[in-house]
PDB file of C-alpha atoms in Angstrom:
ATOM      1  CA  UNK A 664       3.715 -85.926  70.164  1.00 49.00           C
ATOM      2  CA  UNK A 665       3.151 -86.808  66.515  1.00 52.00           C
ATOM      3  CA  UNK A 666       2.442 -83.149  65.708  1.00 48.00           C
ATOM      4  CA  UNK A 667       5.658 -82.032  67.382  1.00 45.00           C
ATOM      5  CA  UNK A 668       7.663 -84.585  65.422  1.00 47.00           C
ATOM      6  CA  UNK A 669       5.938 -83.514  62.185  1.00 40.00           C
ATOM      7  CA  UNK A 670       6.685 -79.848  62.931  1.00 41.00           C
ATOM      8  CA  UNK A 671      10.373 -80.641  63.591  1.00 41.00           C
ATOM      9  CA  UNK A 672      10.611 -82.588  60.321  1.00 41.00           C
ATOM     10  CA  UNK A 673       8.915 -79.768  58.389  1.00 41.00           C
ATOM     11  CA  UNK A 674      11.177 -77.070  59.886  1.00 42.00           C
ATOM     12  CA  UNK A 675      14.279 -79.177  59.227  1.00 46.00           C
ATOM     13  CA  UNK A 676      13.275 -79.689  55.611  1.00 44.00           C
ATOM     14  CA  UNK A 677      12.639 -75.966  55.228  1.00 43.00           C
ATOM     15  CA  UNK A 678      16.063 -75.103  56.671  1.00 43.00           C
ATOM     16  CA  UNK A 679      17.765 -77.599  54.364  1.00 44.00           C
ATOM     17  CA  UNK A 680      15.911 -76.226  51.332  1.00 45.00           C
ATOM     18  CA  UNK A 681      16.633 -72.555  52.122  1.00 45.00           C
ATOM     19  CA  UNK A 682      20.079 -72.435  50.441  1.00 47.00           C
ATOM     20  CA  UNK A 683      18.633 -73.995  47.268  1.00 47.00           C
ATOM     21  CA  UNK A 684      15.731 -71.547  47.243  1.00 45.00           C
ATOM     22  CA  UNK A 685      18.092 -68.600  47.776  1.00 46.00           C
ATOM     23  CA  UNK A 686      20.392 -69.836  44.990  1.00 46.00           C
ATOM     24  CA  UNK A 687      17.459 -70.051  42.557  1.00 48.00           C
ATOM     25  CA  UNK A 688      16.418 -66.480  43.391  1.00 49.00           C
ATOM     26  CA  UNK A 689      19.960 -65.162  42.889  1.00 54.00           C
ATOM     27  CA  UNK A 690      20.256 -66.812  39.473  1.00 56.00           C
ATOM     28  CA  UNK A 691      16.871 -65.595  38.257  1.00 60.00           C
ATOM     29  CA  UNK A 692      16.945 -63.306  35.256  1.00 65.00           C
ATOM     30  CA  UNK A 693      15.235 -59.921  35.603  1.00 64.00           C
ATOM     31  CA  UNK A 694      11.767 -59.818  34.112  1.00 71.00           C
ATOM     32  CA  UNK A 695      11.545 -58.418  30.603  1.00 78.00           C
ATOM     33  CA  UNK A 696       9.198 -55.444  30.046  1.00 80.00           C
ATOM     34  CA  UNK A 697       5.733 -56.449  28.965  1.00 89.00           C
ATOM     35  CA  UNK A 698       4.634 -55.271  25.511  1.00 89.00           C
ATOM     36  CA  UNK A 699       2.247 -52.364  25.028  1.00 90.00           C
ATOM     37  CA  UNK A 700      -1.451 -53.054  24.504  1.00 94.00           C
ATOM     38  CA  UNK A 701      -3.179 -50.984  21.823  1.00 95.00           C
ATOM     39  CA  UNK A 702      -6.095 -49.112  23.381  1.00 97.00           C
ATOM     40  CA  UNK A 703      -9.290 -47.970  21.688  1.00 96.00           C
ATOM     41  CA  UNK A 704      -9.200 -44.198  21.113  1.00 96.00           C
ATOM     42  CA  UNK A 705     -11.721 -43.497  23.909  1.00 95.00           C
ATOM     43  CA  UNK A 706      -9.467 -45.187  26.484  1.00 97.00           C
ATOM     44  CA  UNK A 707      -6.218 -43.869  25.019  1.00 98.00           C
ATOM     45  CA  UNK A 708      -7.614 -40.354  25.461  1.00 97.00           C
ATOM     46  CA  UNK A 709      -7.663 -40.899  29.235  1.00 97.00           C
ATOM     47  CA  UNK A 710      -3.923 -41.674  29.273  1.00 98.00           C
ATOM     48  CA  UNK A 711      -2.942 -38.830  26.923  1.00 97.00           C
ATOM     49  CA  UNK A 712      -5.057 -36.275  28.838  1.00 98.00           C
ATOM     50  CA  UNK A 713      -3.482 -37.487  32.084  1.00 97.00           C
ATOM     51  CA  UNK A 714       0.021 -37.096  30.621  1.00 96.00           C
ATOM     52  CA  UNK A 715      -0.751 -33.579  29.405  1.00 96.00           C
ATOM     53  CA  UNK A 716      -2.235 -32.414  32.706  1.00 96.00           C
ATOM     54  CA  UNK A 717       0.715 -33.916  34.612  1.00 95.00           C
ATOM     55  CA  UNK A 718       3.250 -32.355  32.245  1.00 94.00           C
ATOM     56  CA  UNK A 719       1.800 -28.884  32.871  1.00 95.00           C
ATOM     57  CA  UNK A 720       1.354 -29.469  36.618  1.00 94.00           C
ATOM     58  CA  UNK A 721      -2.381 -28.742  36.283  1.00 96.00           C
ATOM     59  CA  UNK A 722      -3.964 -30.332  39.363  1.00 96.00           C
ATOM     60  CA  UNK A 723      -7.430 -29.091  38.389  1.00 97.00           C
ATOM     61  CA  UNK A 724      -7.189 -30.723  34.929  1.00 97.00           C
ATOM     62  CA  UNK A 725      -5.959 -33.960  36.517  1.00 97.00           C
ATOM     63  CA  UNK A 726      -8.855 -33.983  38.982  1.00 97.00           C
ATOM     64  CA  UNK A 727     -11.307 -33.324  36.123  1.00 98.00           C
ATOM     65  CA  UNK A 728     -10.321 -36.688  34.608  1.00 98.00           C
ATOM     66  CA  UNK A 729     -11.767 -38.428  37.667  1.00 98.00           C
ATOM     67  CA  UNK A 730     -15.343 -39.348  38.475  1.00 97.00           C
ATOM     68  CA  UNK A 731     -16.805 -37.040  41.129  1.00 96.00           C
ATOM     69  CA  UNK A 732     -16.440 -39.837  43.719  1.00 96.00           C
ATOM     70  CA  UNK A 733     -13.102 -41.134  42.392  1.00 97.00           C
ATOM     71  CA  UNK A 734     -10.061 -42.296  44.350  1.00 98.00           C
ATOM     72  CA  UNK A 735      -6.318 -41.688  44.166  1.00 97.00           C
ATOM     73  CA  UNK A 736      -4.207 -44.411  45.782  1.00 95.00           C
ATOM     74  CA  UNK A 737      -0.572 -43.289  45.663  1.00 90.00           C
ATOM     75  CA  UNK A 738       2.370 -45.096  47.211  1.00 86.00           C
ATOM     76  CA  UNK A 739       3.128 -44.068  50.780  1.00 85.00           C
ATOM     77  CA  UNK A 740       0.025 -41.839  50.981  1.00 89.00           C
ATOM     78  CA  UNK A 741      -3.406 -42.244  52.502  1.00 94.00           C
ATOM     79  CA  UNK A 742      -6.270 -42.849  50.036  1.00 96.00           C
ATOM     80  CA  UNK A 743      -7.901 -39.697  48.665  1.00 96.00           C
ATOM     81  CA  UNK A 744     -11.525 -39.562  47.506  1.00 98.00           C
ATOM     82  CA  UNK A 745     -13.503 -36.928  45.582  1.00 97.00           C
ATOM     83  CA  UNK A 746     -12.454 -34.406  42.946  1.00 97.00           C
ATOM     84  CA  UNK A 747     -11.630 -31.569  45.336  1.00 97.00           C
ATOM     85  CA  UNK A 748      -9.484 -33.863  47.499  1.00 97.00           C
ATOM     86  CA  UNK A 749      -7.832 -35.264  44.355  1.00 97.00           C
ATOM     87  CA  UNK A 750      -7.037 -31.749  43.148  1.00 97.00           C
ATOM     88  CA  UNK A 751      -5.502 -30.929  46.545  1.00 96.00           C
ATOM     89  CA  UNK A 752      -3.496 -34.183  46.506  1.00 94.00           C
ATOM     90  CA  UNK A 753      -2.077 -33.400  43.048  1.00 94.00           C
ATOM     91  CA  UNK A 754      -1.318 -29.734  43.856  1.00 94.00           C
ATOM     92  CA  UNK A 755       2.417 -29.215  43.562  1.00 90.00           C
ATOM     93  CA  UNK A 756       2.938 -32.531  41.785  1.00 88.00           C
ATOM     94  CA  UNK A 757       3.620 -32.930  38.113  1.00 84.00           C
ATOM     95  CA  UNK A 758       5.361 -30.436  35.914  1.00 85.00           C
ATOM     96  CA  UNK A 759       7.582 -33.100  34.369  1.00 87.00           C
ATOM     97  CA  UNK A 760       7.298 -35.326  31.313  1.00 91.00           C
ATOM     98  CA  UNK A 761       5.263 -38.441  32.042  1.00 93.00           C
ATOM     99  CA  UNK A 762       4.777 -41.352  29.668  1.00 95.00           C
ATOM    100  CA  UNK A 763       1.963 -43.832  30.302  1.00 96.00           C
ATOM    101  CA  UNK A 764       1.671 -47.084  28.415  1.00 96.00           C
ATOM    102  CA  UNK A 765      -1.041 -49.702  28.591  1.00 97.00           C
ATOM    103  CA  UNK A 766      -0.211 -53.331  29.286  1.00 97.00           C
ATOM    104  CA  UNK A 767      -3.796 -54.626  29.331  1.00 97.00           C
ATOM    105  CA  UNK A 768      -7.345 -53.334  29.396  1.00 97.00           C
ATOM    106  CA  UNK A 769     -10.935 -54.462  29.444  1.00 97.00           C
ATOM    107  CA  UNK A 770     -14.330 -52.838  29.134  1.00 97.00           C
ATOM    108  CA  UNK A 771     -17.705 -54.293  30.050  1.00 96.00           C
ATOM    109  CA  UNK A 772     -20.674 -51.989  29.752  1.00 95.00           C
ATOM    110  CA  UNK A 773     -20.017 -48.814  31.732  1.00 96.00           C
ATOM    111  CA  UNK A 774     -16.955 -50.084  33.632  1.00 97.00           C
ATOM    112  CA  UNK A 775     -13.430 -50.864  32.576  1.00 97.00           C
ATOM    113  CA  UNK A 776      -9.806 -50.890  33.571  1.00 98.00           C
ATOM    114  CA  UNK A 777      -6.350 -50.154  32.233  1.00 98.00           C
ATOM    115  CA  UNK A 778      -3.260 -51.794  33.681  1.00 98.00           C
ATOM    116  CA  UNK A 779      -0.103 -50.023  32.671  1.00 97.00           C
ATOM    117  CA  UNK A 780       3.389 -48.785  33.303  1.00 95.00           C
ATOM    118  CA  UNK A 781       4.847 -45.299  33.515  1.00 95.00           C
ATOM    119  CA  UNK A 782       8.133 -43.463  33.280  1.00 92.00           C
ATOM    120  CA  UNK A 783       9.268 -39.903  33.811  1.00 87.00           C
ATOM    121  CA  UNK A 784      11.454 -37.679  31.660  1.00 81.00           C
ATOM    122  CA  UNK A 785      14.230 -39.384  29.748  1.00 81.00           C
ATOM    123  CA  UNK A 786      14.307 -42.484  31.940  1.00 78.00           C
ATOM    124  CA  UNK A 787      14.891 -45.665  30.010  1.00 81.00           C
ATOM    125  CA  UNK A 788      12.459 -48.338  31.046  1.00 86.00           C
ATOM    126  CA  UNK A 789       9.465 -48.181  33.322  1.00 91.00           C
ATOM    127  CA  UNK A 790       9.649 -46.272  36.600  1.00 90.00           C
ATOM    128  CA  UNK A 791       6.493 -47.870  37.977  1.00 92.00           C
ATOM    129  CA  UNK A 792       3.107 -49.394  37.246  1.00 94.00           C
ATOM    130  CA  UNK A 793      -0.517 -48.423  37.684  1.00 97.00           C
ATOM    131  CA  UNK A 794      -4.101 -49.578  37.496  1.00 97.00           C
ATOM    132  CA  UNK A 795      -6.925 -47.304  36.469  1.00 97.00           C
ATOM    133  CA  UNK A 796     -10.488 -48.385  37.018  1.00 98.00           C
ATOM    134  CA  UNK A 797     -12.848 -46.495  34.770  1.00 98.00           C
ATOM    135  CA  UNK A 798     -16.521 -45.736  34.549  1.00 97.00           C
ATOM    136  CA  UNK A 799     -18.777 -43.738  32.303  1.00 95.00           C
ATOM    137  CA  UNK A 800     -22.351 -42.602  32.192  1.00 86.00           C
ATOM    138  CA  UNK A 801     -24.305 -43.566  29.052  1.00 87.00           C
ATOM    139  CA  UNK A 802     -22.244 -42.337  26.076  1.00 85.00           C
ATOM    140  CA  UNK A 803     -20.123 -39.877  28.072  1.00 92.00           C
ATOM    141  CA  UNK A 804     -16.337 -39.954  28.284  1.00 95.00           C
ATOM    142  CA  UNK A 805     -14.508 -42.538  30.336  1.00 97.00           C
ATOM    143  CA  UNK A 806     -13.706 -41.166  33.783  1.00 98.00           C
ATOM    144  CA  UNK A 807     -11.137 -42.513  36.224  1.00 98.00           C
ATOM    145  CA  UNK A 808     -12.811 -44.058  39.250  1.00 98.00           C
ATOM    146  CA  UNK A 809      -9.543 -45.104  40.876  1.00 98.00           C
ATOM    147  CA  UNK A 810      -5.879 -44.587  40.146  1.00 97.00           C
ATOM    148  CA  UNK A 811      -3.423 -46.785  42.011  1.00 96.00           C
ATOM    149  CA  UNK A 812       0.284 -46.597  41.300  1.00 93.00           C
ATOM    150  CA  UNK A 813       3.576 -47.721  42.774  1.00 90.00           C
ATOM    151  CA  UNK A 814       7.195 -47.541  41.789  1.00 87.00           C
ATOM    152  CA  UNK A 815       9.404 -50.359  40.587  1.00 85.00           C
ATOM    153  CA  UNK A 816      12.368 -49.469  42.817  1.00 80.00           C
ATOM    154  CA  UNK A 817      12.500 -50.916  46.308  1.00 74.00           C
ATOM    155  CA  UNK A 818      11.803 -48.431  49.122  1.00 68.00           C
ATOM    156  CA  UNK A 819      14.832 -46.532  50.348  1.00 73.00           C
ATOM    157  CA  UNK A 820      16.172 -47.369  53.803  1.00 71.00           C
ATOM    158  CA  UNK A 821      15.556 -44.614  56.321  1.00 67.00           C
TER     159      UNK A 821
END
């Protein structure tokens, strides 16, 4: 009986608070873009090579930026693993200007990450965001182990 009474009180309080919560959300200011993070040249190369391969629509060059066992995790798509599958996933994509910018990064030994934002063409502001996890062997180049991205716009109603 005490639990039922407590549940009724909790639900009533939640219902009474809902208009105040909704009002706060409506009055919230949109988030300001985060500033760029300056990357070391070896990490910046990954972003610039990605942009170039995307711009030319070169799926093979894009896949070559990934570790042999890398992943692509695109919005509304199943995960893809391995260079040949990544090349197939990127086939027919790209061919437009892409601008990648870093928001944060870290490197520890042979692993690292870049968190960033992207935009296409002449769009003003970021179109979406991404995370790249990176790995490298000894003193080799940084390779993308996983690339996860999603757009900033809400999904369209079907």
